[in-house]
Coordinates of N, CA and C in Angstrom, one line a residue:
M903 N 4.2 2.5 -25.9 CA 4.0 2.5 -24.4 C 2.7 1.7 -24.1
S904 N 2.9 0.6 -23.2 CA 1.8 -0.3 -22.9 C 0.7 0.4 -22.1
Q905 N -0.5 0.0 -22.3 CA -1.6 0.5 -21.6 C -1.6 -0.1 -20.1
A906 N -2.0 0.8 -19.2 CA -2.1 0.4 -17.8 C -3.1 -0.7 -17.6
Q907 N -2.8 -1.7 -16.7 CA -3.8 -2.7 -16.4 C -4.8 -2.3 -15.3
G908 N -4.3 -1.3 -14.6 CA -5.2 -0.9 -13.5 C -4.6 0.3 -12.7
Y909 N -5.4 0.8 -11.8 CA -4.9 1.9 -11.0 C -5.1 1.5 -9.5
A910 N -4.3 2.0 -8.6 CA -4.5 1.8 -7.2 C -4.1 3.1 -6.4
I911 N -4.8 3.1 -5.3 CA -4.4 4.2 -4.3 C -3.7 3.6 -3.1
E912 N -2.5 4.0 -2.8 CA -1.7 3.3 -1.8 C -1.2 4.2 -0.7
L913 N -1.0 3.5 0.4 CA -0.5 4.3 1.5 C 1.0 3.9 1.7
Y914 N 1.9 4.9 1.8 CA 3.3 4.7 1.9 C 3.9 5.1 3.3
F915 N 5.0 4.5 3.6 CA 5.5 4.5 5.0 C 6.7 5.5 5.2
D916 N 7.0 5.8 6.4 CA 8.2 6.5 6.6 C 9.4 5.7 6.3
P917 N 10.6 6.4 5.9 CA 11.8 5.7 5.5 C 12.2 4.4 6.3
A918 N 12.2 4.5 7.6 CA 12.7 3.5 8.5 C 11.8 2.2 8.3
L919 N 10.5 2.4 8.3 CA 9.5 1.4 8.2 C 9.6 0.7 6.8
E920 N 9.7 1.6 5.8 CA 9.8 1.1 4.4 C 11.1 0.2 4.3
N921 N 12.2 0.6 4.8 CA 13.4 -0.1 4.8 C 13.3 -1.6 5.4
Q922 N 12.5 -1.6 6.5 CA 12.2 -2.9 7.2 C 11.5 -3.8 6.2
V923 N 10.6 -3.3 5.5 CA 9.8 -4.2 4.5 C 10.7 -4.5 3.3
L924 N 11.5 -3.6 2.9 CA 12.4 -3.9 1.8 C 13.4 -5.0 2.1
K925 N 13.9 -5.0 3.4 CA 14.7 -6.1 3.8 C 14.1 -7.5 3.6
A926 N 12.9 -7.6 3.9 CA 12.2 -8.8 3.7 C 12.1 -9.2 2.2
W927 N 11.8 -8.2 1.4 CA 11.8 -8.4 0.0 C 13.1 -8.9 -0.6
N928 N 14.2 -8.3 -0.1 CA 15.5 -8.6 -0.5 C 16.0 -10.0 -0.1
V929 N 15.6 -10.3 1.1 CA 16.0 -11.7 1.7 C 15.3 -12.8 0.9
L930 N 14.0 -12.6 0.6 CA 13.3 -13.5 -0.2 C 13.8 -13.6 -1.7
A931 N 14.2 -12.5 -2.2 CA 14.8 -12.5 -3.5 C 16.1 -13.2 -3.6
R932 N 17.0 -13.0 -2.6 CA 18.3 -13.7 -2.5 C 18.1 -15.2 -2.4
R933 N 17.1 -15.6 -1.8 CA 16.8 -17.0 -1.6 C 16.0 -17.6 -2.8
Q934 N 15.8 -16.7 -3.8 CA 15.0 -17.0 -5.0 C 13.7 -17.7 -4.7
I935 N 13.1 -17.1 -3.6 CA 11.7 -17.5 -3.2 C 10.7 -16.7 -4.0
S936 N 10.9 -15.3 -4.1 CA 10.0 -14.4 -4.8 C 10.7 -13.1 -5.1
T937 N 10.7 -12.7 -6.4 CA 11.2 -11.5 -6.8 C 10.1 -10.6 -7.5
H938 N 9.0 -11.0 -7.5 CA 7.9 -10.4 -8.3 C 7.7 -8.9 -7.9
L939 N 7.7 -8.6 -6.7 CA 7.4 -7.2 -6.2 C 8.5 -6.3 -6.7
I940 N 9.8 -6.8 -6.7 CA 10.9 -6.0 -7.2 C 10.9 -5.9 -8.7
E941 N 10.5 -6.9 -9.4 CA 10.4 -6.9 -10.8 C 9.4 -5.9 -11.4
I942 N 8.2 -5.8 -10.7 CA 7.2 -4.9 -11.2 C 7.4 -3.4 -10.7
E943 N 8.6 -3.3 -10.0 CA 9.0 -2.0 -9.5 C 8.0 -1.4 -8.6
S944 N 7.5 -2.2 -7.6 CA 6.5 -1.8 -6.6 C 7.4 -1.1 -5.5
R945 N 6.6 -0.5 -4.6 CA 7.1 0.1 -3.4 C 6.3 -0.3 -2.2
P946 N 7.0 -0.6 -1.0 CA 6.2 -1.1 0.2 C 5.0 -0.2 0.4
H947 N 3.9 -0.8 0.6 CA 2.6 0.0 0.7 C 1.5 -0.9 1.2
I948 N 0.4 -0.2 1.6 CA -1.0 -0.8 1.9 C -1.8 -0.2 0.8
T949 N -2.6 -1.2 0.1 CA -3.5 -0.7 -0.8 C -4.8 -0.3 -0.2
L950 N -5.2 0.9 -0.5 CA -6.4 1.5 0.1 C -7.6 1.2 -0.9
F951 N -7.3 1.1 -2.2 CA -8.3 1.0 -3.2 C -7.6 0.6 -4.5
S952 N -8.3 -0.2 -5.4 CA -7.7 -0.6 -6.6 C -8.9 -0.7 -7.6
S953 N -8.6 -0.5 -8.9 CA -9.6 -0.6 -9.9 C -9.0 -0.8 -11.3
P954 N -9.7 -1.6 -12.1 CA -9.2 -1.8 -13.5 C -9.6 -0.7 -14.4
N955 N -10.4 0.2 -13.9 CA -10.9 1.3 -14.7 C -10.0 2.6 -14.6
L956 N -10.0 3.4 -15.6 CA -9.2 4.6 -15.7 C -9.8 5.6 -14.6
L957 N -8.8 6.1 -13.8 CA -9.1 7.1 -12.9 C -8.8 8.4 -13.4
E958 N -9.6 9.4 -13.2 CA -9.3 10.8 -13.7 C -8.4 11.5 -12.8
P959 N -7.1 11.6 -13.2 CA -6.1 12.1 -12.2 C -6.4 13.4 -11.5
S960 N -7.0 14.4 -12.3 CA -7.2 15.7 -11.7 C -8.2 15.6 -10.6
K961 N -9.3 14.8 -10.8 CA -10.3 14.7 -9.7 C -9.8 14.0 -8.6
I962 N -9.0 12.9 -8.8 CA -8.5 12.1 -7.7 C -7.5 12.9 -6.9
E963 N -6.6 13.7 -7.6 CA -5.6 14.5 -6.9 C -6.3 15.5 -5.9
T964 N -7.3 16.2 -6.4 CA -8.0 17.1 -5.6 C -8.6 16.4 -4.4
L965 N -9.2 15.2 -4.6 CA -9.8 14.5 -3.5 C -8.8 14.0 -2.5
L966 N -7.6 13.5 -3.0 CA -6.6 13.0 -2.1 C -6.0 14.3 -1.3
K967 N -5.8 15.5 -1.9 CA -5.2 16.5 -1.2 C -6.2 17.0 -0.1
T968 N -7.5 17.0 -0.4 CA -8.5 17.3 0.7 C -8.4 16.4 1.8
L969 N -8.4 15.1 1.5 CA -8.4 14.0 2.5 C -7.1 14.1 3.3
A970 N -5.9 14.3 2.6 CA -4.7 14.3 3.3 C -4.5 15.5 4.3
S971 N -5.2 16.6 3.9 CA -5.1 17.8 4.7 C -5.9 17.7 6.0
K972 N -6.8 16.7 6.1 CA -7.6 16.5 7.3 C -7.1 15.4 8.1
N973 N -5.9 14.8 7.7 CA -5.5 13.6 8.5 C -3.9 13.7 8.6
E974 N -3.5 13.5 9.9 CA -2.1 13.5 10.2 C -1.5 12.1 9.8
P975 N -0.2 12.0 9.8 CA 0.4 10.6 9.5 C -0.2 9.6 10.5
L976 N -0.4 8.4 9.9 CA -1.1 7.3 10.7 C -0.1 6.4 11.3
S977 N -0.2 6.1 12.6 CA 0.6 5.2 13.3 C 0.3 3.8 12.8
L978 N 1.4 3.0 12.5 CA 1.3 1.6 12.0 C 2.1 0.6 12.9
A979 N 1.6 -0.5 13.0 CA 2.5 -1.5 13.7 C 2.1 -2.9 13.0
F980 N 3.1 -3.4 12.3 CA 2.9 -4.7 11.6 C 3.1 -5.8 12.6
S981 N 2.1 -6.5 12.9 CA 2.3 -7.4 14.1 C 2.1 -8.9 13.7
T982 N 1.6 -9.1 12.5 CA 1.3 -10.6 12.1 C 1.8 -10.8 10.7
I983 N 2.0 -12.1 10.4 CA 2.4 -12.5 9.1 C 1.2 -13.3 8.6
G984 N 0.8 -13.1 7.3 CA -0.4 -13.9 6.8 C -0.3 -14.2 5.4
T985 N -1.3 -15.0 4.9 CA -1.5 -15.3 3.5 C -2.9 -15.5 3.2
F986 N -3.3 -15.5 1.9 CA -4.7 -15.6 1.6 C -4.9 -17.1 1.0
P987 N -6.1 -17.5 1.3 CA -6.4 -18.9 0.7 C -6.4 -18.9 -0.7
N988 N -5.9 -20.0 -1.4 CA -5.9 -20.1 -2.8 C -7.2 -20.5 -3.4
T989 N -7.6 -19.9 -4.5 CA -8.8 -20.2 -5.1 C -8.7 -20.9 -6.4
T990 N -7.5 -20.9 -7.0 CA -7.2 -21.6 -8.2 C -5.8 -22.1 -8.2
N991 N -5.6 -23.0 -9.1 CA -4.3 -23.8 -9.1 C -3.7 -23.7 -10.6
N992 N -2.4 -23.6 -10.6 CA -1.6 -23.6 -11.8 C -0.8 -24.8 -11.8
D993 N -1.2 -25.9 -12.5 CA -0.4 -27.1 -12.3 C 0.8 -27.1 -13.1
D994 N 1.0 -26.1 -14.1 CA 2.2 -26.1 -14.9 C 3.4 -25.8 -14.1
N995 N 3.4 -24.8 -13.2 CA 4.6 -24.5 -12.4 C 4.3 -24.4 -10.9
N996 N 3.2 -24.8 -10.5 CA 2.8 -24.9 -9.1 C 2.9 -23.5 -8.4
I997 N 2.7 -22.5 -9.2 CA 2.6 -21.1 -8.7 C 1.2 -20.6 -8.9
N998 N 0.7 -19.9 -7.9 CA -0.5 -19.2 -8.0 C -0.3 -17.7 -7.7
A999 N -1.0 -16.9 -8.5 CA -0.9 -15.5 -8.4 C -1.4 -15.1 -7.0
A1000 N -2.2 -15.9 -6.4 CA -2.7 -15.6 -5.0 C -1.8 -16.1 -3.9
N1001 N -0.7 -16.7 -4.3 CA 0.3 -17.1 -3.2 C 1.0 -15.8 -2.8
V1002 N 0.3 -15.2 -1.9 CA 0.8 -13.9 -1.3 C 1.2 -14.1 0.1
L1003 N 2.3 -13.5 0.5 CA 2.6 -13.5 2.0 C 2.7 -12.0 2.3
F1004 N 2.2 -11.7 3.4 CA 2.1 -10.2 3.8 C 2.2 -10.0 5.3
L1005 N 2.5 -8.7 5.6 CA 2.6 -8.3 7.0 C 1.3 -7.6 7.2
A1006 N 0.6 -7.9 8.3 CA -0.7 -7.2 8.6 C -0.5 -6.3 9.8
P1007 N -1.0 -5.0 9.5 CA -0.9 -4.1 10.7 C -2.1 -4.3 11.7
T1008 N -1.8 -4.0 12.9 CA -3.0 -3.9 13.8 C -3.9 -2.9 13.3
P1009 N -5.2 -3.3 13.1 CA -6.2 -2.4 12.4 C -6.7 -1.3 13.3
S1010 N -6.0 -0.2 13.4 CA -6.4 0.9 14.3 C -7.6 1.6 13.7
V1011 N -8.3 2.2 14.6 CA -9.5 3.0 14.3 C -9.1 4.1 13.3
A1012 N -7.9 4.7 13.5 CA -7.5 5.8 12.6 C -7.3 5.3 11.1
L1013 N -6.7 4.1 11.0 CA -6.4 3.5 9.7 C -7.7 3.2 9.0
L1014 N -8.6 2.5 9.7 CA -9.9 2.0 9.2 C -10.7 3.3 8.8
N1015 N -10.7 4.3 9.6 CA -11.5 5.4 9.3 C -10.9 6.2 8.0
F1016 N -9.6 6.2 7.9 CA -9.0 6.9 6.8 C -9.4 6.2 5.5
Q1017 N -9.4 4.9 5.5 CA -9.7 4.2 4.2 C -11.2 4.3 4.0
A1018 N -12.0 4.3 5.0 CA -13.5 4.5 4.8 C -13.8 5.9 4.3
Q1019 N -13.1 6.9 4.7 CA -13.3 8.3 4.2 C -12.9 8.4 2.8
L1020 N -11.8 7.7 2.4 CA -11.4 7.6 1.0 C -12.5 7.1 0.1
C1021 N -13.0 5.9 0.5 CA -14.0 5.2 -0.3 C -15.3 6.1 -0.4
D1022 N -15.7 6.8 0.6 CA -16.8 7.6 0.6 C -16.7 8.7 -0.4
A1023 N -15.4 9.3 -0.4 CA -15.2 10.4 -1.3 C -15.2 9.9 -2.7
L1024 N -14.6 8.7 -2.9 CA -14.5 8.1 -4.3 C -15.9 7.9 -4.8
K1025 N -16.9 7.4 -4.0 CA -18.2 7.1 -4.4 C -18.9 8.4 -4.8
K1026 N -18.6 9.5 -4.1 CA -19.2 10.8 -4.4 C -18.8 11.3 -5.7
E1027 N -17.6 10.9 -6.2 CA -17.1 11.3 -7.5 C -17.5 10.3 -8.5
G1028 N -18.4 9.3 -8.2 CA -18.9 8.4 -9.2 C -18.0 7.2 -9.5
V1029 N -17.0 7.1 -8.6 CA -16.1 5.9 -8.9 C -16.7 4.6 -8.1
E1030 N -16.7 3.6 -8.9 CA -17.2 2.3 -8.3 C -16.2 1.7 -7.4
V1031 N -16.7 1.3 -6.2 CA -15.8 0.8 -5.2 C -16.2 -0.7 -5.0
A1032 N -15.2 -1.6 -5.3 CA -15.5 -3.0 -5.2 C -15.8 -3.4 -3.7
A1033 N -16.5 -4.5 -3.6 CA -16.9 -5.0 -2.2 C -15.7 -5.2 -1.3
E1034 N -14.6 -5.6 -1.8 CA -13.4 -5.9 -1.0 C -12.8 -4.7 -0.3
Y1035 N -13.2 -3.5 -0.8 CA -12.7 -2.2 -0.3 C -13.8 -1.5 0.5
C1036 N -14.9 -2.1 0.7 CA -16.0 -1.5 1.5 C -15.8 -1.7 3.0
V1037 N -16.5 -0.8 3.8 CA -16.4 -1.0 5.2 C -16.7 -2.4 5.7
D1038 N -16.0 -2.9 6.6 CA -16.3 -4.3 7.2 C -15.8 -5.4 6.3
S1039 N -15.2 -5.0 5.1 CA -14.7 -6.1 4.2 C -13.2 -5.9 3.9
W1040 N -12.7 -4.6 3.9 CA -11.3 -4.3 3.6 C -10.3 -4.9 4.6
I1041 N -9.3 -5.6 4.1 CA -8.2 -6.2 4.9 C -6.9 -5.4 4.6
P1042 N -6.4 -4.6 5.6 CA -5.2 -3.9 5.3 C -4.0 -4.8 5.4
Y1043 N -3.1 -4.8 4.5 CA -1.9 -5.7 4.5 C -0.8 -5.0 3.6
C1044 N 0.4 -5.4 3.9 CA 1.5 -5.0 3.1 C 2.2 -6.2 2.5
A1045 N 2.1 -6.4 1.2 CA 2.6 -7.6 0.6 C 4.2 -7.7 0.7
V1046 N 4.7 -8.8 1.0 CA 6.1 -9.0 1.0 C 6.6 -10.0 0.1
A1047 N 5.7 -10.8 -0.5 CA 6.0 -11.8 -1.5 C 4.8 -12.1 -2.3
Q1048 N 4.9 -12.2 -3.6 CA 3.7 -12.7 -4.5 C 4.3 -13.8 -5.4
Q1049 N 3.3 -14.6 -5.9 CA 3.6 -15.7 -6.7 C 4.7 -16.6 -6.2
V1050 N 4.5 -17.0 -4.9 CA 5.5 -17.8 -4.2 C 5.1 -19.3 -4.6
P1051 N 6.1 -20.1 -5.0 CA 5.9 -21.5 -5.3 C 5.3 -22.2 -4.1
K1052 N 4.3 -23.0 -4.2 CA 3.6 -23.7 -3.1 C 4.6 -24.5 -2.2
A1053 N 5.6 -25.1 -2.9 CA 6.6 -25.9 -2.1 C 7.5 -25.0 -1.2
R1054 N 7.5 -23.7 -1.5 CA 8.4 -22.9 -0.7 C 7.7 -21.9 0.2
M1055 N 6.4 -22.1 0.4 CA 5.7 -21.2 1.3 C 6.1 -21.4 2.8
A1056 N 6.3 -22.6 3.2 CA 6.8 -22.7 4.5 C 8.1 -22.1 4.8
E1057 N 9.0 -22.2 3.9 CA 10.3 -21.6 4.0 C 10.2 -20.1 4.0
A1058 N 9.3 -19.5 3.2 CA 9.1 -18.1 3.2 C 8.5 -17.7 4.5
F1059 N 7.6 -18.4 5.1 CA 7.1 -18.0 6.5 C 8.3 -18.0 7.5
C1060 N 9.1 -18.9 7.4 CA 10.3 -19.0 8.4 C 11.2 -17.8 8.3
V1061 N 11.4 -17.4 7.0 CA 12.3 -16.2 6.7 C 11.6 -15.0 7.4
L1062 N 10.3 -14.8 7.2 CA 9.6 -13.6 7.7 C 9.6 -13.6 9.2
R1063 N 9.6 -14.8 9.9 CA 9.5 -14.9 11.3 C 10.8 -14.3 11.9
D1064 N 11.8 -14.1 11.1 CA 13.1 -13.5 11.6 C 13.0 -12.0 11.7
L1065 N 11.9 -11.4 11.2 CA 11.8 -10.0 11.3 C 11.6 -9.4 12.6
K1066 N 11.4 -10.3 13.6 CA 11.1 -9.9 15.0 C 10.0 -8.8 15.1
L1067 N 8.8 -9.2 14.7 CA 7.7 -8.4 14.8 C 7.3 -8.1 16.3
P1068 N 6.6 -7.0 16.6 CA 6.0 -6.0 15.6 C 7.1 -5.0 15.1
V1069 N 6.8 -4.6 13.9 CA 7.6 -3.5 13.3 C 6.8 -2.3 13.2
A1070 N 7.1 -1.2 13.8 CA 6.2 0.0 13.9 C 6.8 1.1 13.1
G1071 N 5.9 2.1 12.8 CA 6.3 3.3 12.1 C 5.1 4.1 11.8
Y1072 N 5.1 4.8 10.7 CA 4.0 5.7 10.3 C 3.8 5.6 8.8
A1073 N 2.4 5.8 8.4 CA 2.1 6.0 7.1 C 2.2 7.5 6.8
M1074 N 3.0 7.9 5.9 CA 3.3 9.3 5.7 C 2.7 9.9 4.4
D1075 N 2.5 9.1 3.4 CA 2.0 9.6 2.1 C 0.9 8.7 1.5
V1076 N 0.1 9.3 0.7 CA -0.9 8.5 0.0 C -0.8 8.9 -1.5
G1077 N -0.7 7.9 -2.4 CA -0.5 8.1 -3.8 C -1.2 7.3 -4.7
V1078 N -1.3 7.7 -6.0 CA -2.0 6.9 -7.0 C -0.9 6.3 -8.0
V1079 N -1.1 5.0 -8.2 CA -0.1 4.4 -9.2 C -1.0 3.7 -10.3
E1080 N -0.3 3.5 -11.4 CA -0.8 2.6 -12.4 C 0.0 1.3 -12.5
F1081 N -0.4 0.2 -13.0 CA 0.3 -1.0 -13.0 C -0.1 -1.8 -14.2
S1082 N 0.6 -2.9 -14.6 CA 2.0 -3.2 -14.2 C 2.9 -3.0 -15.4
P1083 N 4.2 -2.6 -15.4 CA 4.9 -2.3 -14.0 C 4.3 -1.1 -13.3
V1084 N 4.7 -1.0 -12.0 CA 4.1 0.1 -11.2 C 4.7 1.5 -11.6
R1085 N 3.9 2.5 -11.8 CA 4.3 3.8 -12.1 C 3.6 4.8 -11.2
E1086 N 4.2 5.5 -10.4 CA 3.5 6.5 -9.6 C 3.0 7.6 -10.3
V1087 N 1.8 8.0 -10.3 CA 1.2 9.2 -11.0 C 1.4 10.4 -10.1
F1088 N 1.1 10.3 -8.8 CA 1.3 11.5 -7.9 C 1.2 10.9 -6.5
S1089 N 1.7 11.7 -5.5 CA 1.4 11.3 -4.2 C 1.3 12.6 -3.4
V1090 N 0.7 12.5 -2.2 CA 0.4 13.6 -1.3 C 0.8 13.3 0.1
V1091 N 1.5 14.2 0.8 CA 1.9 14.0 2.2 C 0.7 14.2 3.1
L1092 N 0.5 13.2 4.0 CA -0.6 13.4 5.0 C -0.3 14.6 5.9
G1093 N -1.4 15.4 6.2 CA -1.2 16.6 7.0 C -0.5 17.7 6.3
S1094 N -0.3 17.6 4.9 CA 0.5 18.5 4.2 C 0.0 19.9 4.2
S1095 N -1.4 20.1 4.2 CA -1.9 21.5 4.2 C -1.7 22.2 5.6
N1096 N -1.7 21.3 6.6 CA -1.5 21.8 8.0 C 0.0 22.4 8.1
V1097 N 0.9 21.7 7.5 CA 2.3 22.1 7.5 C 2.5 23.4 6.7
E1098 N 1.8 23.4 5.5 CA 1.8 24.6 4.7 C 1.2 25.9 5.5
Q1099 N 0.2 25.7 6.2 CA -0.5 26.7 7.0 C 0.4 27.2 8.0
Q1100 N 1.1 26.3 8.7 CA 2.0 26.6 9.8 C 3.2 27.5 9.2
Q1101 N 3.7 27.0 8.1 CA 4.8 27.8 7.5 C 4.4 29.2 7.1
Q1102 N 3.2 29.3 6.5 CA 2.7 30.6 6.2 C 2.5 31.5 7.4
Q1103 N 2.0 30.9 8.4 CA 1.7 31.7 9.7 C 3.1 32.2 10.3
Q1104 N 4.1 31.3 10.2 CA 5.4 31.7 10.7 C 6.0 32.8 9.9
Q1105 N 5.8 32.7 8.6 CA 6.4 33.8 7.7 C 5.7 35.1 8.0
Q1106 N 4.4 35.1 8.2 CA 3.6 36.3 8.5 C 4.0 36.9 9.8
Q1107 N 4.4 36.1 10.8 CA 4.7 36.6 12.1 C 6.1 37.2 12.2
Q1108 N 7.0 36.8 11.1 CA 8.4 37.3 11.1 C 8.4 38.8 10.8
P1109 N 9.2 39.6 11.5 CA 9.3 41.0 11.3 C 9.8 41.4 9.9

């Protein structure tokens, strides 16, 4: 069994929103523009935190359960298509690992606060948080293509424009994965403890 290259904490969507993102992945794959996300067995998500270091699952699970219990599902609206500037070039195949196309959500206060709460909790557990995930630096996005050949970036943009943005829904779960390939370690439903408390109260009220 190969050793994990890193760990990430990710935000997952409701089924309808996830399917909208998967449609984009599949269209780009059928056109042979990018199949990377499918090949590494990823799932549509927004990365809240990532680290090359080993995360202690028991500590992180307790931390995420506490955080999830204090937050309801987050409203999301993917309103723009974007990419990151390339910093290196691969002359052999004209493909850059940074050739990423993504859907960017409108950065709501609730989403930004949730990610900030997560990083604060991680720091208290002694986990190092990279600058890109700190407040005022984190960029929320959902990747729809990676390692896109430079010559096909424009075509990929045109494909994504057919999505008829904005695409709206909810972030329902937060989970930890190791990569690559992607393997989910565990996930927690947002507002899960509130649901459990309501169920317990209903059971107690029943004659």
